[in-house]
Amino acid sequence: MINQASYFLLWPHECDAMPAPKQVEESMQLIEMLQQKAPHLVNKQKRFVPKQSITWTQRLLLPSTYPFKNGQQAQTKGGVVWTDYKVSFWPLMLFILKIDGGLAWEQVQQQFFYEETELPNWQAISQHLQSCENVSAIDMDELDRWYDEVSITHISPLAFHQLYEWFGMDLKEISYSAFDFFMEKRNGVDAWIKALQKHLSRLQTLTSTEREYLLSHYLIKLLKQQ
């Protein structure tokens, strides 16, 4: 069972050298596609690599859209800074399972991840997601309104926002289920666990072992965050 790995899209961990402009252009195309099809999967993160620099001469030859810059702050001088885009393994896996209900976890792993490295095959994933409808990303105000509707269940704002990164638009339906379960026994964590179990059970090719693994290793811990 793969752990919750994260994959940076602009400068992947497995790449030693700063990406070339052509590679960055291809990565941005992937990012734009993911933001259209599954915006909850893509999360921005500021990054810094020390002992790297872009010379003045190199900068003249680079396009203005090149995202990597020399650090200017005291804590980033002598290195390169940029905003990267991160995708996490299990939310990606769950999204693929959702849009293609006939695939089992093992099949998804074989078709969309490289066996030797366990890294995503982004070309295969991109082709697979092309058939999905575009989904508008919700802004934080809308997500906060969702939260206000179910805050009586005692879930923390942090946990709620992180659940959005796992489930995207499905979180609204999960929230209503959690609310209904909460009104029965007034136990917030238990209500959310039941709601997540109900949602995961709809992914018919996800086995009970895999569902319990997700709950015990990630989702229950997430729910208990304050």
mmCIF file of C-alpha atoms in Angstrom:
data_model
loop_
_atom_site.group_PDB
_atom_site.id
_atom_site.type_symbol
_atom_site.label_atom_id
_atom_site.label_comp_id
_atom_site.label_asym_id
_atom_site.label_seq_id
_atom_site.Cartn_x
_atom_site.Cartn_y
_atom_site.Cartn_z
ATOM 1 C CA MET A 1 0.000 0.000 0.000
ATOM 2 C CA ILE A 2 1.598 3.279 -1.109
ATOM 3 C CA ASN A 3 1.925 5.919 1.585
ATOM 4 C CA GLN A 4 0.656 9.452 1.120
ATOM 5 C CA ALA A 5 3.399 10.607 -1.228
ATOM 6 C CA SER A 6 3.310 14.103 -2.703
ATOM 7 C CA TYR A 7 4.454 15.059 -6.180
ATOM 8 C CA PHE A 8 5.672 18.516 -7.143
ATOM 9 C CA LEU A 9 4.855 19.358 -10.735
ATOM 10 C CA LEU A 10 7.225 22.209 -11.640
ATOM 11 C CA TRP A 11 10.402 20.904 -10.038
ATOM 12 C CA PRO A 12 9.849 17.261 -9.088
ATOM 13 C CA HIS A 13 11.879 15.817 -6.225
ATOM 14 C CA GLU A 14 13.414 13.250 -8.544
ATOM 15 C CA CYS A 15 14.972 15.957 -10.769
ATOM 16 C CA ASP A 16 18.396 17.192 -9.693
ATOM 17 C CA ALA A 17 18.720 20.144 -12.086
ATOM 18 C CA MET A 18 16.518 23.194 -12.407
ATOM 19 C CA PRO A 19 13.911 22.459 -15.120
ATOM 20 C CA ALA A 20 14.450 23.847 -18.594
ATOM 21 C CA PRO A 21 11.854 26.283 -20.045
ATOM 22 C CA LYS A 22 10.397 23.587 -22.306
ATOM 23 C CA GLN A 23 9.900 21.262 -19.332
ATOM 24 C CA VAL A 24 8.260 24.094 -17.365
ATOM 25 C CA GLU A 25 5.917 24.793 -20.287
ATOM 26 C CA GLU A 26 4.838 21.138 -20.399
ATOM 27 C CA SER A 27 4.367 21.100 -16.619
ATOM 28 C CA MET A 28 2.189 24.213 -16.767
ATOM 29 C CA GLN A 29 -0.004 22.549 -19.376
ATOM 30 C CA LEU A 30 -0.455 19.607 -16.999
ATOM 31 C CA ILE A 31 -1.225 21.955 -14.114
ATOM 32 C CA GLU A 32 -3.821 23.859 -16.147
ATOM 33 C CA MET A 33 -5.510 20.618 -17.159
ATOM 34 C CA LEU A 34 -5.632 19.376 -13.554
ATOM 35 C CA GLN A 35 -7.009 22.723 -12.386
ATOM 36 C CA GLN A 36 -9.802 22.396 -14.949
ATOM 37 C CA LYS A 37 -10.687 18.768 -14.228
ATOM 38 C CA ALA A 38 -9.942 18.383 -10.514
ATOM 39 C CA PRO A 39 -8.900 21.707 -8.945
ATOM 40 C CA HIS A 40 -8.902 20.275 -5.429
ATOM 41 C CA LEU A 41 -5.959 18.044 -6.321
ATOM 42 C CA VAL A 42 -3.567 20.907 -7.062
ATOM 43 C CA ASN A 43 -2.185 22.839 -4.100
ATOM 44 C CA LYS A 44 0.265 25.707 -4.272
ATOM 45 C CA GLN A 45 3.362 25.658 -2.104
ATOM 46 C CA LYS A 46 6.269 28.085 -1.806
ATOM 47 C CA ARG A 47 9.591 26.318 -2.270
ATOM 48 C CA PHE A 48 13.257 27.180 -1.837
ATOM 49 C CA VAL A 49 16.386 25.369 -2.988
ATOM 50 C CA PRO A 50 19.666 26.584 -1.464
ATOM 51 C CA LYS A 51 22.983 26.854 -3.299
ATOM 52 C CA GLN A 52 21.294 27.485 -6.642
ATOM 53 C CA SER A 53 21.280 30.659 -8.691
ATOM 54 C CA ILE A 54 20.310 32.068 -12.066
ATOM 55 C CA THR A 55 23.018 34.244 -13.583
ATOM 56 C CA TRP A 56 22.278 37.568 -15.200
ATOM 57 C CA THR A 57 23.189 36.114 -18.605
ATOM 58 C CA GLN A 58 20.871 33.117 -18.097
ATOM 59 C CA ARG A 59 18.044 35.421 -17.081
ATOM 60 C CA LEU A 60 18.327 37.322 -20.371
ATOM 61 C CA LEU A 61 17.731 34.108 -22.300
ATOM 62 C CA LEU A 62 14.845 32.838 -20.171
ATOM 63 C CA PRO A 63 11.190 33.656 -20.906
ATOM 64 C CA SER A 64 9.487 36.146 -18.602
ATOM 65 C CA THR A 65 7.125 33.370 -17.479
ATOM 66 C CA TYR A 66 9.974 31.252 -16.101
ATOM 67 C CA PRO A 67 8.865 30.772 -12.461
ATOM 68 C CA PHE A 68 12.240 30.342 -10.761
ATOM 69 C CA LYS A 69 13.857 33.434 -9.246
ATOM 70 C CA ASN A 70 16.922 34.176 -7.172
ATOM 71 C CA GLY A 71 15.994 34.590 -3.525
ATOM 72 C CA GLN A 72 16.012 38.202 -2.319
ATOM 73 C CA GLN A 73 15.143 37.835 1.347
ATOM 74 C CA ALA A 74 17.751 37.186 4.029
ATOM 75 C CA GLN A 75 16.536 33.604 4.485
ATOM 76 C CA THR A 76 16.472 32.847 0.738
ATOM 77 C CA LYS A 77 19.597 34.591 -0.577
ATOM 78 C CA GLY A 78 21.990 32.205 -2.244
ATOM 79 C CA GLY A 79 19.137 30.029 -3.455
ATOM 80 C CA VAL A 80 16.212 29.837 -5.858
ATOM 81 C CA VAL A 81 12.565 30.462 -4.903
ATOM 82 C CA TRP A 82 9.299 29.760 -6.714
ATOM 83 C CA THR A 83 5.686 28.723 -6.231
ATOM 84 C CA ASP A 84 5.210 25.049 -7.035
ATOM 85 C CA TYR A 85 2.100 22.906 -7.438
ATOM 86 C CA LYS A 86 1.696 19.727 -5.411
ATOM 87 C CA VAL A 87 -0.525 16.680 -5.945
ATOM 88 C CA SER A 88 -0.900 13.994 -3.278
ATOM 89 C CA PHE A 89 -1.152 10.309 -4.064
ATOM 90 C CA TRP A 90 -4.385 9.219 -2.362
ATOM 91 C CA PRO A 91 -6.617 12.114 -3.482
ATOM 92 C CA LEU A 92 -5.334 11.494 -7.024
ATOM 93 C CA MET A 93 -6.010 7.769 -6.676
ATOM 94 C CA LEU A 94 -9.522 8.327 -5.316
ATOM 95 C CA PHE A 95 -10.350 10.737 -8.138
ATOM 96 C CA ILE A 96 -9.260 8.248 -10.793
ATOM 97 C CA LEU A 97 -11.254 5.496 -9.077
ATOM 98 C CA LYS A 98 -14.286 7.776 -8.992
ATOM 99 C CA ILE A 99 -14.252 8.730 -12.673
ATOM 100 C CA ASP A 100 -13.581 5.175 -13.835
ATOM 101 C CA GLY A 101 -15.633 2.913 -11.615
ATOM 102 C CA GLY A 102 -14.492 -0.232 -13.384
ATOM 103 C CA LEU A 103 -10.851 0.007 -12.318
ATOM 104 C CA ALA A 104 -9.508 -1.578 -9.150
ATOM 105 C CA TRP A 105 -6.717 -0.015 -7.099
ATOM 106 C CA GLU A 106 -4.144 -2.420 -8.549
ATOM 107 C CA GLN A 107 -5.231 -1.583 -12.095
ATOM 108 C CA VAL A 108 -4.965 2.151 -11.459
ATOM 109 C CA GLN A 109 -1.488 1.640 -10.060
ATOM 110 C CA GLN A 110 -0.430 -0.396 -13.095
ATOM 111 C CA GLN A 111 -1.915 1.952 -15.687
ATOM 112 C CA PHE A 112 -1.093 5.332 -14.199
ATOM 113 C CA PHE A 113 2.069 4.832 -12.135
ATOM 114 C CA TYR A 114 5.528 3.612 -13.087
ATOM 115 C CA GLU A 115 6.212 0.284 -11.417
ATOM 116 C CA GLU A 116 9.924 0.906 -10.857
ATOM 117 C CA THR A 117 9.617 4.310 -9.185
ATOM 118 C CA GLU A 118 5.922 4.449 -8.130
ATOM 119 C CA LEU A 119 5.818 7.926 -9.678
ATOM 120 C CA PRO A 120 2.750 9.065 -11.620
ATOM 121 C CA ASN A 121 2.648 8.617 -15.371
ATOM 122 C CA TRP A 122 1.345 12.113 -16.011
ATOM 123 C CA GLN A 123 0.907 11.548 -19.725
ATOM 124 C CA ALA A 124 -1.390 8.577 -19.121
ATOM 125 C CA ILE A 125 -3.240 10.447 -16.380
ATOM 126 C CA SER A 126 -3.706 13.512 -18.612
ATOM 127 C CA GLN A 127 -5.126 11.433 -21.436
ATOM 128 C CA HIS A 128 -7.472 9.667 -19.029
ATOM 129 C CA LEU A 129 -8.807 12.911 -17.540
ATOM 130 C CA GLN A 130 -9.515 14.552 -20.885
ATOM 131 C CA SER A 131 -12.998 13.012 -20.932
ATOM 132 C CA CYS A 132 -13.906 14.575 -17.575
ATOM 133 C CA GLU A 133 -16.023 17.702 -17.484
ATOM 134 C CA ASN A 134 -14.320 20.879 -16.353
ATOM 135 C CA VAL A 135 -14.983 21.785 -12.720
ATOM 136 C CA SER A 136 -14.768 25.323 -11.380
ATOM 137 C CA ALA A 137 -12.613 25.673 -8.311
ATOM 138 C CA ILE A 138 -14.499 27.015 -5.328
ATOM 139 C CA ASP A 139 -13.043 29.986 -3.495
ATOM 140 C CA MET A 140 -12.347 30.018 0.211
ATOM 141 C CA ASP A 141 -15.469 32.073 0.943
ATOM 142 C CA GLU A 142 -17.640 29.347 -0.569
ATOM 143 C CA LEU A 143 -15.755 26.653 1.327
ATOM 144 C CA ASP A 144 -16.207 28.645 4.524
ATOM 145 C CA ARG A 145 -19.955 28.810 3.851
ATOM 146 C CA TRP A 146 -20.008 25.030 3.520
ATOM 147 C CA TYR A 147 -18.185 24.823 6.823
ATOM 148 C CA ASP A 148 -20.608 27.163 8.567
ATOM 149 C CA GLU A 149 -23.483 24.875 7.587
ATOM 150 C CA VAL A 150 -21.934 21.871 9.363
ATOM 151 C CA SER A 151 -19.758 23.474 12.041
ATOM 152 C CA ILE A 152 -22.216 22.128 14.630
ATOM 153 C CA THR A 153 -20.550 18.730 14.067
ATOM 154 C CA HIS A 154 -17.422 20.146 15.798
ATOM 155 C CA ILE A 155 -15.054 19.487 12.899
ATOM 156 C CA SER A 156 -12.224 22.024 12.884
ATOM 157 C CA PRO A 157 -11.813 24.478 9.983
ATOM 158 C CA LEU A 158 -8.356 23.012 9.307
ATOM 159 C CA ALA A 159 -9.697 19.468 9.043
ATOM 160 C CA PHE A 160 -12.593 20.615 6.856
ATOM 161 C CA HIS A 161 -10.312 22.424 4.417
ATOM 162 C CA GLN A 162 -7.999 19.427 4.230
ATOM 163 C CA LEU A 163 -10.946 17.151 3.499
ATOM 164 C CA TYR A 164 -11.698 19.404 0.526
ATOM 165 C CA GLU A 165 -8.176 18.691 -0.747
ATOM 166 C CA TRP A 166 -9.027 14.974 -0.533
ATOM 167 C CA PHE A 167 -12.550 14.967 -1.963
ATOM 168 C CA GLY A 168 -13.188 18.244 -3.766
ATOM 169 C CA MET A 169 -16.828 18.946 -4.588
ATOM 170 C CA ASP A 170 -17.867 15.630 -3.040
ATOM 171 C CA LEU A 171 -17.179 17.190 0.361
ATOM 172 C CA LYS A 172 -20.535 18.961 0.273
ATOM 173 C CA GLU A 173 -22.464 15.685 0.117
ATOM 174 C CA ILE A 174 -20.127 14.099 2.687
ATOM 175 C CA SER A 175 -20.802 17.088 4.969
ATOM 176 C CA TYR A 176 -24.570 16.658 4.763
ATOM 177 C CA SER A 177 -24.203 12.967 5.597
ATOM 178 C CA ALA A 178 -22.005 13.857 8.575
ATOM 179 C CA PHE A 179 -24.622 16.366 9.729
ATOM 180 C CA ASP A 180 -27.377 13.733 9.564
ATOM 181 C CA PHE A 181 -25.277 11.195 11.490
ATOM 182 C CA PHE A 182 -24.395 13.849 14.060
ATOM 183 C CA MET A 183 -28.048 14.674 14.692
ATOM 184 C CA GLU A 184 -28.611 11.018 15.605
ATOM 185 C CA LYS A 185 -25.947 10.632 18.321
ATOM 186 C CA ARG A 186 -24.241 14.020 18.703
ATOM 187 C CA ASN A 187 -20.782 12.517 18.261
ATOM 188 C CA GLY A 188 -18.841 14.641 15.778
ATOM 189 C CA VAL A 189 -15.870 12.412 14.974
ATOM 190 C CA ASP A 190 -18.066 9.320 14.758
ATOM 191 C CA ALA A 191 -20.478 11.156 12.436
ATOM 192 C CA TRP A 192 -17.688 12.142 10.072
ATOM 193 C CA ILE A 193 -16.201 8.647 10.086
ATOM 194 C CA LYS A 194 -19.585 7.208 9.111
ATOM 195 C CA ALA A 195 -20.004 9.831 6.389
ATOM 196 C CA LEU A 196 -16.571 9.052 4.959
ATOM 197 C CA GLN A 197 -17.229 5.321 5.128
ATOM 198 C CA LYS A 198 -20.479 5.882 3.254
ATOM 199 C CA HIS A 199 -18.703 7.895 0.571
ATOM 200 C CA LEU A 200 -15.784 5.473 0.169
ATOM 201 C CA SER A 201 -18.168 2.522 -0.051
ATOM 202 C CA ARG A 202 -19.526 4.006 -3.280
ATOM 203 C CA LEU A 203 -16.151 3.386 -4.900
ATOM 204 C CA GLN A 204 -17.069 -0.221 -5.547
ATOM 205 C CA THR A 205 -13.608 -1.384 -6.600
ATOM 206 C CA LEU A 206 -12.012 -0.003 -3.436
ATOM 207 C CA THR A 207 -11.777 -2.981 -1.082
ATOM 208 C CA SER A 208 -12.779 -2.882 2.574
ATOM 209 C CA THR A 209 -9.100 -3.275 3.488
ATOM 210 C CA GLU A 210 -8.179 -0.214 1.432
ATOM 211 C CA ARG A 211 -11.066 1.797 2.883
ATOM 212 C CA GLU A 212 -10.053 0.951 6.435
ATOM 213 C CA TYR A 213 -6.429 1.744 5.621
ATOM 214 C CA LEU A 214 -7.391 5.205 4.425
ATOM 215 C CA LEU A 215 -9.558 5.851 7.450
ATOM 216 C CA SER A 216 -7.129 4.602 10.093
ATOM 217 C CA HIS A 217 -3.918 5.973 8.591
ATOM 218 C CA TYR A 218 -5.121 9.348 7.313
ATOM 219 C CA LEU A 219 -8.718 10.427 7.586
ATOM 220 C CA ILE A 220 -9.418 9.754 11.276
ATOM 221 C CA LYS A 221 -6.162 11.497 12.229
ATOM 222 C CA LEU A 222 -7.174 14.386 10.006
ATOM 223 C CA LEU A 223 -10.600 14.637 11.657
ATOM 224 C CA LYS A 224 -9.034 14.972 15.100
ATOM 225 C CA GLN A 225 -6.956 18.017 14.155
ATOM 226 C CA GLN A 226 -7.793 21.240 15.950
#
